[in-house]
Short mmCIF file of C-alpha atoms in Angstrom, two decimals:
data_model
loop_
_atom_site.label_atom_id
_atom_site.label_comp_id
_atom_site.label_asym_id
_atom_site.label_seq_id
_atom_site.Cartn_x
_atom_site.Cartn_y
_atom_site.Cartn_z
CA MET A 10 4.90 -8.87 -5.27
CA SER A 11 6.11 -5.79 -7.17
CA VAL A 12 7.88 -2.70 -5.86
CA ALA A 13 8.07 1.02 -6.71
CA VAL A 14 10.46 3.71 -5.38
CA SER A 15 9.22 7.17 -4.37
CA PRO A 16 10.65 10.19 -6.27
CA ASP A 17 12.66 11.28 -3.21
CA ARG A 18 14.17 7.75 -3.02
CA ARG A 19 13.13 7.37 0.62
CA THR A 20 10.07 5.09 0.47
CA LEU A 21 9.01 1.88 -1.23
CA ALA A 22 5.48 0.91 -2.23
CA VAL A 23 4.74 -2.80 -2.58
CA ASP A 24 1.67 -4.89 -3.35
CA LEU A 25 1.36 -7.61 -0.75
CA GLN A 26 -1.58 -9.91 -0.08
CA GLY A 27 -3.93 -7.77 -2.17
CA SER A 28 -3.10 -4.41 -0.53
CA ILE A 29 -0.64 -1.58 -1.10
CA TRP A 30 1.97 -1.07 1.63
CA THR A 31 4.75 1.47 2.14
CA LEU A 32 8.04 1.07 3.98
CA PRO A 33 11.38 2.87 4.27
CA ILE A 34 13.78 2.13 1.42
CA ALA A 35 16.24 0.80 3.99
CA GLY A 36 13.63 -1.70 5.21
CA GLY A 37 11.67 -2.07 8.41
CA ALA A 38 7.98 -2.26 9.28
CA ALA A 39 5.54 -1.94 6.36
CA LYS A 40 2.37 0.13 6.68
CA ARG A 41 -0.76 -0.91 4.80
CA ILE A 42 -2.38 2.08 3.06
CA THR A 43 -5.29 0.33 1.27
CA ASP A 44 -7.88 -2.05 2.67
CA GLU A 45 -8.29 -5.75 1.92
CA TYR A 46 -10.84 -5.37 -0.87
CA ASN A 47 -8.98 -3.98 -3.90
CA ASP A 48 -6.77 -6.91 -4.89
CA ALA A 49 -4.36 -4.03 -5.41
CA ARG A 50 -1.40 -4.64 -7.75
CA GLN A 51 1.61 -2.90 -9.34
CA PRO A 52 1.90 0.47 -7.53
CA THR A 53 3.40 3.54 -9.23
CA TRP A 54 4.35 6.89 -7.63
CA SER A 55 3.27 10.29 -8.92
CA GLN A 56 6.03 12.75 -9.79
CA ASP A 57 5.47 14.80 -6.63
CA GLY A 58 5.46 11.73 -4.37
CA LYS A 59 2.01 12.52 -2.97
CA THR A 60 0.00 9.81 -4.74
CA ILE A 61 0.29 6.10 -5.50
CA ALA A 62 -1.73 4.64 -8.37
CA PHE A 63 -2.34 0.92 -8.81
CA MET A 64 -4.58 -1.57 -10.59
CA GLY A 65 -7.43 -2.74 -8.37
CA TYR A 66 -10.14 -5.38 -8.80
CA ARG A 67 -12.92 -3.90 -6.72
CA ALA A 68 -15.85 -3.26 -9.09
CA GLY A 69 -16.00 -6.45 -11.17
CA GLY A 70 -12.80 -5.93 -13.14
CA TYR A 71 -9.40 -4.27 -12.97
CA ASP A 72 -9.50 -0.46 -12.97
CA ILE A 73 -6.88 2.15 -12.18
CA TRP A 74 -7.15 3.49 -8.64
CA ALA A 75 -5.17 6.04 -6.64
CA VAL A 76 -4.54 6.71 -2.96
CA ASP A 77 -2.59 9.36 -1.09
CA ALA A 78 0.80 8.16 0.09
CA ASP A 79 -0.46 8.26 3.70
CA GLY A 80 -3.48 6.07 2.86
CA ALA A 81 -6.07 8.85 2.60
CA SER A 82 -8.50 9.55 -0.24
CA LEU A 83 -8.83 6.23 -2.04
CA ARG A 84 -10.33 7.03 -5.45
CA GLN A 85 -11.11 5.36 -8.75
CA LEU A 86 -9.53 6.83 -11.91
CA THR A 87 -10.94 4.60 -14.69
CA TRP A 88 -14.27 2.84 -15.11
CA GLY A 89 -16.05 0.51 -17.48
CA PRO A 90 -16.49 -3.18 -18.28
CA TYR A 91 -12.95 -3.62 -19.58
CA ASP A 92 -9.75 -4.27 -17.64
CA ASP A 93 -7.18 -1.49 -17.08
CA ARG A 94 -3.77 -2.64 -15.87
CA GLU A 95 -0.13 -1.72 -15.19
CA PRO A 96 -0.32 2.05 -14.50
CA ALA A 97 2.75 4.29 -14.87
CA TYR A 98 2.92 8.02 -13.99
CA SER A 99 4.79 10.26 -16.44
CA PRO A 100 7.88 12.04 -15.03
CA ASP A 101 6.36 15.46 -15.89
CA GLY A 102 3.25 14.67 -13.80
CA ALA A 103 0.79 15.23 -16.67
CA TRP A 104 -0.19 11.70 -17.65
CA LEU A 105 -0.87 8.22 -16.37
CA ALA A 106 -0.19 5.44 -18.90
CA PHE A 107 -1.81 2.02 -18.60
CA SER A 108 -2.69 -1.02 -20.70
CA SER A 109 -6.30 -1.92 -21.42
CA ASP A 110 -8.52 -4.16 -23.54
CA ARG A 111 -11.01 -1.28 -23.93
CA GLY A 112 -11.60 -0.06 -27.46
CA GLU A 113 -13.06 -3.42 -28.60
CA SER A 114 -10.10 -4.21 -30.85
CA GLY A 115 -9.77 -7.69 -29.39
CA GLU A 116 -6.32 -6.87 -28.01
CA TYR A 117 -4.63 -4.91 -25.22
CA ASN A 118 -3.36 -1.44 -26.13
CA ILE A 119 -1.55 1.39 -24.36
CA TRP A 120 -3.79 4.24 -23.19
CA LEU A 121 -3.15 7.62 -21.56
CA LEU A 122 -5.16 9.28 -18.80
CA GLN A 123 -4.70 13.07 -18.71
CA LEU A 124 -4.56 13.84 -14.99
CA SER A 125 -5.81 17.41 -15.31
CA SER A 126 -8.98 16.58 -17.24
CA GLY A 127 -9.57 12.83 -16.87
CA ALA A 128 -9.60 12.47 -20.68
CA LEU A 129 -8.50 9.12 -22.16
CA ARG A 130 -6.43 8.67 -25.31
CA GLN A 131 -5.37 5.47 -27.05
CA VAL A 132 -1.69 5.41 -28.01
CA THR A 133 -1.11 2.05 -29.73
CA THR A 134 -3.28 0.24 -32.27
CA GLY A 135 -3.09 -2.89 -34.40
CA ALA A 136 -3.63 -6.63 -34.31
CA ALA A 137 -1.06 -7.32 -31.56
CA SER A 138 -1.34 -6.96 -27.78
CA THR A 139 0.67 -4.05 -26.35
CA TYR A 140 1.12 -3.64 -22.60
CA MET A 141 3.38 -2.88 -19.61
CA PRO A 142 4.20 0.75 -20.51
CA THR A 143 7.17 2.67 -19.06
CA TRP A 144 8.02 6.36 -19.58
CA SER A 145 11.21 7.80 -20.99
CA PRO A 146 12.82 10.34 -18.62
CA ASP A 147 11.65 13.27 -20.79
CA SER A 148 8.02 12.01 -20.88
CA LYS A 149 8.08 12.00 -24.69
CA GLU A 150 8.11 8.23 -25.31
CA LEU A 151 6.57 5.09 -23.89
CA ALA A 152 8.38 1.78 -24.14
CA TYR A 153 6.14 -1.25 -24.00
CA ILE A 154 5.83 -4.97 -24.75
CA ARG A 155 4.34 -6.08 -28.05
CA LEU A 156 2.93 -9.63 -28.19
CA GLN A 157 2.32 -10.97 -31.70
CA GLY A 158 1.30 -14.63 -31.66
CA SER A 159 3.80 -16.17 -29.24
CA SER A 160 6.62 -13.69 -29.95
CA THR A 161 7.39 -10.62 -27.86
CA SER A 162 9.42 -7.51 -28.61
CA ILE A 163 10.12 -4.23 -26.86
CA ARG A 164 9.03 -1.15 -28.78
CA ALA A 165 8.72 2.57 -28.06
CA VAL A 166 6.08 5.03 -29.25
CA SER A 167 6.07 8.84 -29.29
CA VAL A 168 3.12 10.13 -27.27
CA THR A 169 2.83 13.22 -29.50
CA THR A 170 3.41 11.91 -33.05
CA GLY A 171 2.61 8.20 -32.65
CA ALA A 172 5.90 7.29 -34.32
CA ASP A 173 6.80 3.75 -33.29
CA ARG A 174 10.21 2.06 -33.25
CA LEU A 175 11.73 -1.29 -32.34
CA VAL A 176 13.90 -1.23 -29.20
CA ALA A 177 14.83 -4.89 -28.70
CA THR A 178 13.82 -8.43 -29.63
CA PRO A 179 15.10 -10.55 -26.76
CA GLN A 180 15.44 -14.32 -26.83
CA GLY A 181 12.54 -15.74 -24.83
CA ARG A 182 9.50 -13.91 -23.51
CA ALA A 183 10.03 -10.23 -22.75
CA ASP A 184 8.13 -8.37 -20.01
CA ALA A 185 8.15 -5.24 -17.87
CA PRO A 186 10.53 -2.71 -19.44
CA SER A 187 11.64 0.10 -17.13
CA TYR A 188 13.48 3.30 -18.13
CA GLY A 189 16.09 4.62 -15.74
CA PRO A 190 16.74 8.35 -15.09
CA ASP A 191 19.50 8.39 -17.73
CA GLY A 192 17.46 6.55 -20.37
CA ARG A 193 18.89 3.09 -19.81
CA LEU A 194 16.33 0.28 -20.12
CA VAL A 195 15.99 -2.76 -17.86
CA TYR A 196 13.49 -5.45 -18.76
CA HIS A 197 12.48 -8.97 -17.78
CA VAL A 198 13.03 -12.11 -19.86
CA THR A 199 11.72 -15.62 -19.32
CA GLU A 200 13.55 -18.30 -21.29
CA GLY A 201 13.25 -21.98 -20.48
CA GLU A 202 13.52 -22.26 -16.71
CA SER A 203 15.33 -18.94 -16.24
CA SER A 204 13.68 -15.70 -15.16
CA SER A 205 16.01 -12.72 -15.35
CA LEU A 206 16.29 -8.96 -15.48
CA ILE A 207 18.31 -7.72 -18.47
CA GLY A 208 20.10 -4.38 -18.85
CA GLU A 209 22.24 -3.23 -21.77
CA GLY A 210 21.99 -6.77 -23.13
CA GLU A 211 23.50 -8.29 -19.99
CA VAL A 212 21.86 -10.53 -17.38
CA LEU A 213 21.68 -8.59 -14.11
CA THR A 214 20.15 -11.08 -11.70
CA ASP A 215 22.40 -14.15 -11.99
CA ASP A 216 20.56 -17.25 -10.72
CA GLU A 217 17.78 -15.34 -8.99
CA ASN A 218 14.12 -15.97 -9.84
CA ALA A 219 13.30 -12.38 -10.78
CA PHE A 220 9.60 -11.53 -10.83
CA ALA A 221 8.17 -10.22 -14.11
CA PHE A 222 7.41 -6.67 -12.92
CA ARG A 223 9.06 -3.34 -13.71
CA ALA A 224 12.33 -2.69 -11.90
CA ALA A 225 12.25 0.53 -9.83
CA TRP A 226 15.19 2.95 -9.99
CA ALA A 227 16.69 4.09 -6.68
CA SER A 228 19.36 6.12 -8.54
CA PRO A 229 20.76 6.26 -12.08
CA ASN A 230 22.88 3.22 -11.17
CA GLU A 231 20.65 1.26 -8.76
CA ILE A 232 17.48 -0.78 -9.20
CA VAL A 233 15.06 -2.18 -6.65
CA TYR A 234 13.15 -5.31 -7.69
CA VAL A 235 11.60 -8.49 -6.33
CA ALA A 236 13.21 -11.91 -6.75
CA ASP A 237 12.82 -15.18 -4.84
CA GLY A 238 9.99 -13.55 -2.88
CA LYS A 239 12.30 -10.85 -1.48
CA ILE A 240 12.82 -7.15 -2.17
CA ARG A 241 16.35 -6.64 -3.48
CA ARG A 242 18.56 -3.66 -4.34
CA ARG A 243 21.36 -3.91 -6.88
CA THR A 244 23.89 -1.64 -8.56
CA VAL A 245 23.79 -1.93 -12.34
CA PRO A 246 25.25 -3.15 -14.51
CA ALA A 247 27.59 -5.23 -12.34
CA GLY A 248 26.90 -4.99 -8.62
CA ALA A 249 25.98 -7.43 -5.89
CA ALA A 250 22.39 -7.66 -4.71
CA ARG A 251 21.37 -7.07 -1.13
CA THR A 252 18.00 -7.90 0.42
CA ILE A 253 15.84 -5.16 1.92
CA GLU A 254 14.43 -6.82 5.01
CA PHE A 255 10.91 -5.85 6.09
CA SER A 256 7.97 -7.05 8.13
CA ALA A 257 4.23 -6.74 7.60
CA GLU A 258 1.49 -7.49 10.11
CA LEU A 259 -1.83 -8.92 8.90
CA THR A 260 -4.96 -9.73 10.87
CA ILE A 261 -6.42 -13.21 10.42
CA THR A 262 -10.10 -13.80 11.08
CA ARG A 263 -10.62 -17.46 11.86
CA PRO A 264 -14.05 -18.90 10.99
CA SER A 265 -16.10 -20.17 13.93
CA TYR A 266 -18.76 -22.80 13.28
CA VAL A 267 -20.15 -26.03 14.71
CA LYS A 268 -18.64 -29.00 12.93
CA GLN A 269 -21.10 -31.56 11.58
CA ARG A 270 -20.49 -35.12 12.70
CA ARG A 271 -21.27 -37.71 10.02
CA ASN A 272 -22.05 -41.33 10.83
CA LEU A 273 -20.29 -43.06 7.95
CA ASP A 274 -20.36 -46.53 9.51
CA SER A 275 -24.10 -47.01 10.02
CA ARG A 276 -25.85 -49.76 8.06
CA VAL A 277 -29.31 -48.37 8.76
CA SER A 278 -31.32 -47.49 5.63
CA ARG A 279 -31.73 -43.75 5.14
CA THR A 280 -33.26 -41.50 2.53
CA ALA A 281 -30.76 -40.74 -0.23
CA LEU A 282 -30.26 -37.07 -1.04
CA GLY A 283 -28.82 -35.46 -4.15
CA ILE A 284 -31.12 -35.66 -7.18
CA VAL A 285 -29.32 -34.26 -10.23
CA ALA A 286 -30.39 -33.12 -13.72
CA PRO A 287 -34.13 -33.91 -13.79
CA ALA A 288 -35.51 -34.12 -17.35
CA VAL A 289 -39.25 -34.17 -18.03
CA SER A 290 -40.51 -36.47 -20.81
CA PRO A 291 -42.11 -34.81 -23.89
CA ASP A 292 -45.59 -35.93 -22.78
CA GLY A 293 -45.03 -34.51 -19.30
CA ARG A 294 -45.77 -37.80 -17.56
CA GLN A 295 -42.31 -38.97 -16.46
CA VAL A 296 -39.07 -37.56 -15.09
CA ALA A 297 -35.62 -39.02 -15.70
CA PHE A 298 -32.85 -38.02 -13.29
CA THR A 299 -29.63 -39.25 -11.72
CA ALA A 300 -28.93 -39.80 -8.04
CA LEU A 301 -25.94 -41.40 -6.32
CA GLY A 302 -24.44 -42.21 -9.72
CA ASP A 303 -27.44 -44.15 -11.07
CA LEU A 304 -30.13 -43.36 -13.66
CA TYR A 305 -33.74 -43.21 -12.41
CA LEU A 306 -37.16 -42.96 -14.04
CA MET A 307 -40.15 -41.68 -12.10
CA PRO A 308 -43.79 -41.35 -13.19
CA VAL A 309 -45.01 -37.93 -12.08
CA GLY A 310 -46.61 -38.56 -8.68
CA GLY A 311 -45.21 -42.12 -8.61
CA THR A 312 -42.21 -44.00 -7.23
CA PRO A 313 -38.74 -43.66 -8.80
CA ARG A 314 -37.30 -46.77 -10.45
CA ASN A 315 -33.54 -47.36 -10.64
CA LEU A 316 -32.72 -48.17 -14.27
CA THR A 317 -29.04 -48.94 -13.88
CA LYS A 318 -28.14 -49.89 -10.28
CA ASP A 319 -24.48 -50.59 -10.97
CA VAL A 320 -21.01 -49.34 -10.15
CA TYR A 321 -20.80 -46.99 -13.13
CA LEU A 322 -21.33 -43.24 -13.14
CA ASP A 323 -24.50 -42.02 -14.86
CA ALA A 324 -25.11 -38.34 -15.63
CA GLU A 325 -27.19 -35.83 -17.62
CA PRO A 326 -30.20 -37.74 -19.01
CA THR A 327 -32.17 -36.27 -21.93
CA TRP A 328 -35.29 -37.48 -23.77
CA SER A 329 -35.65 -38.17 -27.49
CA PRO A 330 -38.35 -35.97 -29.12
CA ASP A 331 -40.80 -38.90 -29.33
CA GLY A 332 -40.28 -39.81 -25.66
CA LYS A 333 -39.24 -43.38 -26.43
CA VAL A 334 -35.52 -43.17 -25.64
CA ILE A 335 -33.34 -41.60 -22.95
CA ALA A 336 -29.77 -40.64 -23.80
CA TRP A 337 -27.27 -40.12 -21.01
CA SER A 338 -23.55 -40.02 -20.23
CA THR A 339 -21.96 -43.01 -18.51
CA ASP A 340 -18.59 -44.71 -18.12
CA ARG A 341 -20.08 -48.19 -18.38
CA GLY A 342 -18.08 -48.67 -21.58
CA GLY A 343 -14.97 -49.07 -19.46
CA SER A 344 -13.20 -45.74 -19.94
CA LEU A 345 -14.42 -42.15 -19.68
CA LEU A 346 -17.97 -40.95 -20.26
CA ASP A 347 -19.74 -41.85 -23.52
CA ILE A 348 -23.28 -41.28 -24.75
CA TRP A 349 -25.57 -44.31 -24.30
CA THR A 350 -29.31 -44.73 -24.94
CA TYR A 351 -32.05 -46.53 -22.97
CA GLU A 352 -35.31 -47.65 -24.63
CA VAL A 353 -38.09 -46.94 -22.15
CA ALA A 354 -40.40 -49.70 -23.42
CA THR A 355 -37.90 -52.56 -23.58
CA GLY A 356 -35.03 -51.51 -21.32
CA ALA A 357 -32.53 -52.08 -24.14
CA VAL A 358 -29.30 -50.08 -23.87
CA LYS A 359 -26.94 -49.09 -26.69
CA GLN A 360 -23.60 -47.32 -26.78
CA VAL A 361 -23.70 -44.40 -29.20
CA THR A 362 -20.20 -42.85 -28.92
CA LYS A 363 -16.79 -44.45 -28.39
CA LEU A 364 -14.41 -41.58 -27.72
CA ALA A 365 -11.01 -41.03 -26.16
CA ASN A 366 -12.51 -38.10 -24.19
CA SER A 367 -15.69 -37.67 -22.15
CA ALA A 368 -18.99 -37.04 -23.97
CA MET A 369 -21.33 -34.84 -21.91
CA GLY A 370 -24.31 -32.50 -22.23
CA ALA A 371 -26.26 -34.62 -24.73
CA ALA A 372 -29.09 -32.88 -26.64
CA TRP A 373 -31.34 -34.56 -29.24
CA SER A 374 -31.99 -32.91 -32.61
CA PRO A 375 -35.67 -32.11 -33.28
CA ASP A 376 -36.03 -35.08 -35.66
CA GLY A 377 -34.33 -37.49 -33.24
CA SER A 378 -31.64 -38.56 -35.71
CA ARG A 379 -28.67 -36.80 -34.09
CA ILE A 380 -27.34 -35.94 -30.66
CA ALA A 381 -25.19 -32.87 -30.00
CA PHE A 382 -22.76 -33.11 -27.11
CA LEU A 383 -19.60 -31.69 -25.57
CA ASP A 384 -16.43 -33.64 -26.32
CA VAL A 385 -14.59 -32.78 -23.09
CA ASP A 386 -10.87 -32.73 -23.81
CA GLY A 387 -9.46 -30.60 -20.97
CA VAL A 388 -9.76 -29.58 -17.34
CA TRP A 389 -12.61 -27.35 -16.14
CA ARG A 390 -14.79 -28.95 -18.84
CA ARG A 391 -12.83 -27.52 -21.74
CA ALA A 392 -14.59 -29.06 -24.71
CA SER A 393 -15.37 -29.04 -28.40
CA VAL A 394 -18.94 -29.33 -29.71
CA SER A 395 -19.73 -32.46 -31.72
CA VAL A 396 -22.75 -34.17 -33.26
CA VAL A 397 -23.24 -37.94 -33.46
CA ASP A 398 -25.56 -39.78 -35.84
CA VAL A 399 -27.62 -42.04 -33.56
CA THR A 400 -27.92 -44.84 -36.11
CA SER A 401 -24.38 -45.01 -37.51
CA GLY A 402 -22.39 -43.60 -34.60
CA ALA A 403 -20.54 -41.21 -36.93
CA VAL A 404 -19.24 -38.18 -35.00
CA THR A 405 -18.79 -34.73 -36.57
CA LYS A 406 -16.98 -31.92 -34.73
CA VAL A 407 -18.84 -28.66 -35.37
CA TYR A 408 -16.88 -26.31 -33.10
CA ALA A 409 -13.30 -26.39 -31.84
CA SER A 410 -12.29 -26.81 -28.22
CA SER A 411 -13.01 -23.81 -25.97
CA PHE A 412 -13.00 -23.04 -22.26
CA GLY A 413 -16.05 -24.35 -20.40
CA PRO A 414 -18.84 -24.11 -23.02
CA GLY A 415 -22.41 -24.64 -21.89
CA ALA A 416 -24.52 -27.60 -22.95
CA PRO A 417 -25.82 -27.42 -26.56
CA THR A 418 -29.42 -26.72 -27.56
CA TRP A 419 -30.99 -27.12 -31.03
CA SER A 420 -32.94 -24.74 -33.25
CA SER A 421 -36.42 -25.95 -34.17
CA ASP A 422 -35.36 -26.76 -37.76
CA GLY A 423 -32.20 -28.61 -36.70
CA LYS A 424 -29.94 -26.30 -38.70
CA HIS A 425 -28.20 -24.63 -35.76
CA ILE A 426 -26.88 -25.38 -32.29
CA ALA A 427 -26.56 -22.70 -29.61
CA ILE A 428 -24.17 -22.80 -26.68
CA ALA A 429 -23.14 -20.29 -24.04
CA ALA A 430 -19.40 -19.68 -24.34
CA LEU A 431 -16.76 -17.19 -23.35
CA GLU A 432 -16.46 -14.37 -25.88
CA PRO A 433 -13.05 -12.94 -24.94
CA TYR A 434 -12.19 -9.25 -24.84
CA SER A 435 -8.59 -10.01 -25.81
CA SER A 436 -6.18 -12.85 -26.49
CA ARG A 437 -3.94 -11.87 -23.58
CA PHE A 438 -6.11 -12.84 -20.62
CA ARG A 439 -9.38 -14.71 -20.11
CA GLU A 440 -11.52 -11.62 -19.61
CA GLY A 441 -14.79 -11.50 -21.48
CA THR A 442 -18.43 -12.43 -21.02
CA ASN A 443 -20.47 -15.56 -21.61
CA GLN A 444 -22.56 -14.98 -24.74
CA LEU A 445 -24.52 -17.02 -27.27
CA LEU A 446 -22.56 -18.81 -29.96
CA ILE A 447 -24.73 -20.02 -32.85
CA ILE A 448 -23.14 -22.96 -34.69
CA PRO A 449 -24.41 -24.09 -38.13
CA THR A 450 -24.89 -27.87 -38.50
CA ASP A 451 -25.83 -28.09 -42.20
CA GLY A 452 -22.27 -28.78 -43.34
CA SER A 453 -22.15 -25.58 -45.39
CA GLY A 454 -18.92 -24.42 -43.75
CA THR A 455 -20.57 -21.22 -42.54
CA ALA A 456 -18.70 -19.79 -39.56
CA PRO A 457 -20.32 -19.71 -36.11
CA VAL A 458 -21.82 -16.35 -35.12
CA TRP A 459 -21.66 -14.59 -31.74
CA GLN A 460 -24.93 -13.12 -30.49
CA THR A 461 -24.99 -10.76 -27.50
CA PRO A 462 -28.42 -10.31 -25.91
CA ILE A 463 -27.01 -7.92 -23.25
CA LYS A 464 -23.63 -6.29 -23.91
CA HIS A 465 -21.01 -6.83 -21.18
CA LEU A 466 -23.36 -9.04 -19.10
CA SER A 467 -22.58 -12.75 -18.78
CA ILE A 468 -25.04 -15.56 -19.19
CA ASP A 469 -24.95 -17.69 -15.99
CA SER A 470 -22.99 -19.91 -16.13
CA ARG A 471 -21.52 -21.68 -19.08
CA VAL A 472 -21.67 -25.15 -17.54
CA GLY A 473 -25.17 -26.61 -17.23
CA ALA A 474 -27.26 -23.43 -17.15
CA GLY A 475 -28.49 -22.95 -20.69
CA PRO A 476 -29.36 -21.52 -23.06
CA ALA A 477 -32.52 -23.50 -23.82
CA TRP A 478 -34.11 -22.95 -27.24
CA SER A 479 -37.92 -23.19 -27.21
CA PRO A 480 -39.42 -26.04 -29.28
CA ASP A 481 -41.03 -23.61 -31.72
CA GLY A 482 -37.71 -21.78 -32.18
CA THR A 483 -39.01 -18.33 -31.26
CA GLN A 484 -37.43 -17.86 -27.81
CA MET A 485 -34.41 -18.74 -25.72
CA ALA A 486 -34.37 -19.15 -21.97
CA LEU A 487 -31.26 -17.73 -20.30
CA ILE A 488 -30.13 -16.98 -16.76
CA TYR A 489 -28.65 -13.58 -15.90
CA GLU A 490 -27.41 -12.75 -12.40
CA GLY A 491 -29.34 -15.71 -11.00
CA VAL A 492 -32.65 -14.71 -12.64
CA LEU A 493 -34.45 -16.64 -15.38
CA SER A 494 -34.92 -14.57 -18.55
CA LEU A 495 -36.54 -15.02 -21.96
CA VAL A 496 -35.34 -13.43 -25.19
CA PRO A 497 -37.19 -13.56 -28.54
CA VAL A 498 -35.01 -14.90 -31.36
CA THR A 499 -35.15 -15.60 -35.08
CA ARG A 500 -34.88 -19.12 -36.48
CA ASP A 501 -31.12 -18.75 -36.64
CA GLY A 502 -30.79 -17.48 -33.04
CA THR A 503 -30.51 -13.72 -33.65
CA PRO A 504 -32.02 -11.86 -30.65
CA LEU A 505 -35.03 -9.72 -31.54
CA GLY A 506 -35.13 -7.70 -28.36
CA THR A 507 -33.90 -7.32 -24.81
CA PRO A 508 -34.21 -10.35 -22.51
CA ARG A 509 -37.24 -10.17 -20.21
CA ARG A 510 -36.64 -11.26 -16.64
#
């Protein structure tokens, strides 16, 4: 929860449970002025006290929105595929500053929205993320946070000349600077297990858990802020804090449904449900799949045969190009998942990988000599991409660990692997879209290449839903918005046109 004080110092605006609320500065009953659907955050008051702007996630990303102080005339101020955050009205009423990953620089920067015309202007540039702007009292400068690697500093930039200067380099992580009416600056610092507001180099909030949002100024010597889940008011630099008590009423809609009753004790034989990951053999005559943790093989039109029938978990079968061998992931080796193979003619099984992590998403190379897979080394299927030589068992990592990559697929000549992965818009948050990443496998050291069939539209979804490279190498099958699509590609995976649904 963050808090902002109205220009007349009579009213607070807070973001609570995804909505903007107002209440008297002395406390009391809060009034909700936005609905439940904005995920509204970090309110800021206009200079005349008539409008409250905030960041809202209503149209697929964070944009800047505004609403009248009485809850009328909800309106959107910024648009686009990028995220706009942390709005701040200028004291002269001419501008609205915010941070955004728009501009395709790969980082967040400070932007200005001219309120009279709606024109946008970028204020900061460079290889570092800049965010959380706050206005100087004369509206001539913006102080902000600069994140370079893991280090933060507080800087200020002139909105007319672009001249930039260092304000402070606090110990720990700096956040949320806030100029007071007399030009004093209060900001937030996280260091170790402490979370504090700092002013004039002194800790203001003692042992409170101060939230990392801008402090609001109730007077030149008083700030209002949120700590320990409560709204507090404090004289600075050395005054006691007092809690502003308030109440807020929310409506809860309880789901009504008929509960299913499951008979978990019956010993009567029943049809098993839950077939997973069917894979058709190259000759089209058989299907391998998993069900209830076992590996099955079924002639098309015939009866499935359980190939494993044991206590181990079996997952994600895939056929060798000649149709003689099935590779799959299983923990039968005694630890996490590894890649094993099953010879269809003889029933012989062989362990291919022996890893400390889980090996998943196996895909055979066109010549059958190698298997690409995901070396899962984190939660939510965070994984690197590796290739194992089927004969020797030698494993080569071809792409570093990333968040939730899709299963690999091979080019027809075996020189490239394609995955769907998150191409981030910035290093600050996890915004971005799932796009094609083409990874060379020839050992040349050539860097992977991002390919974007449709700009700003994600491939669904990274885990288990493609892409699938056609055997002749001329097309890829992708899923967009739940619809199967085909895109023509070159031998190295470069799209040659727009995907066809």
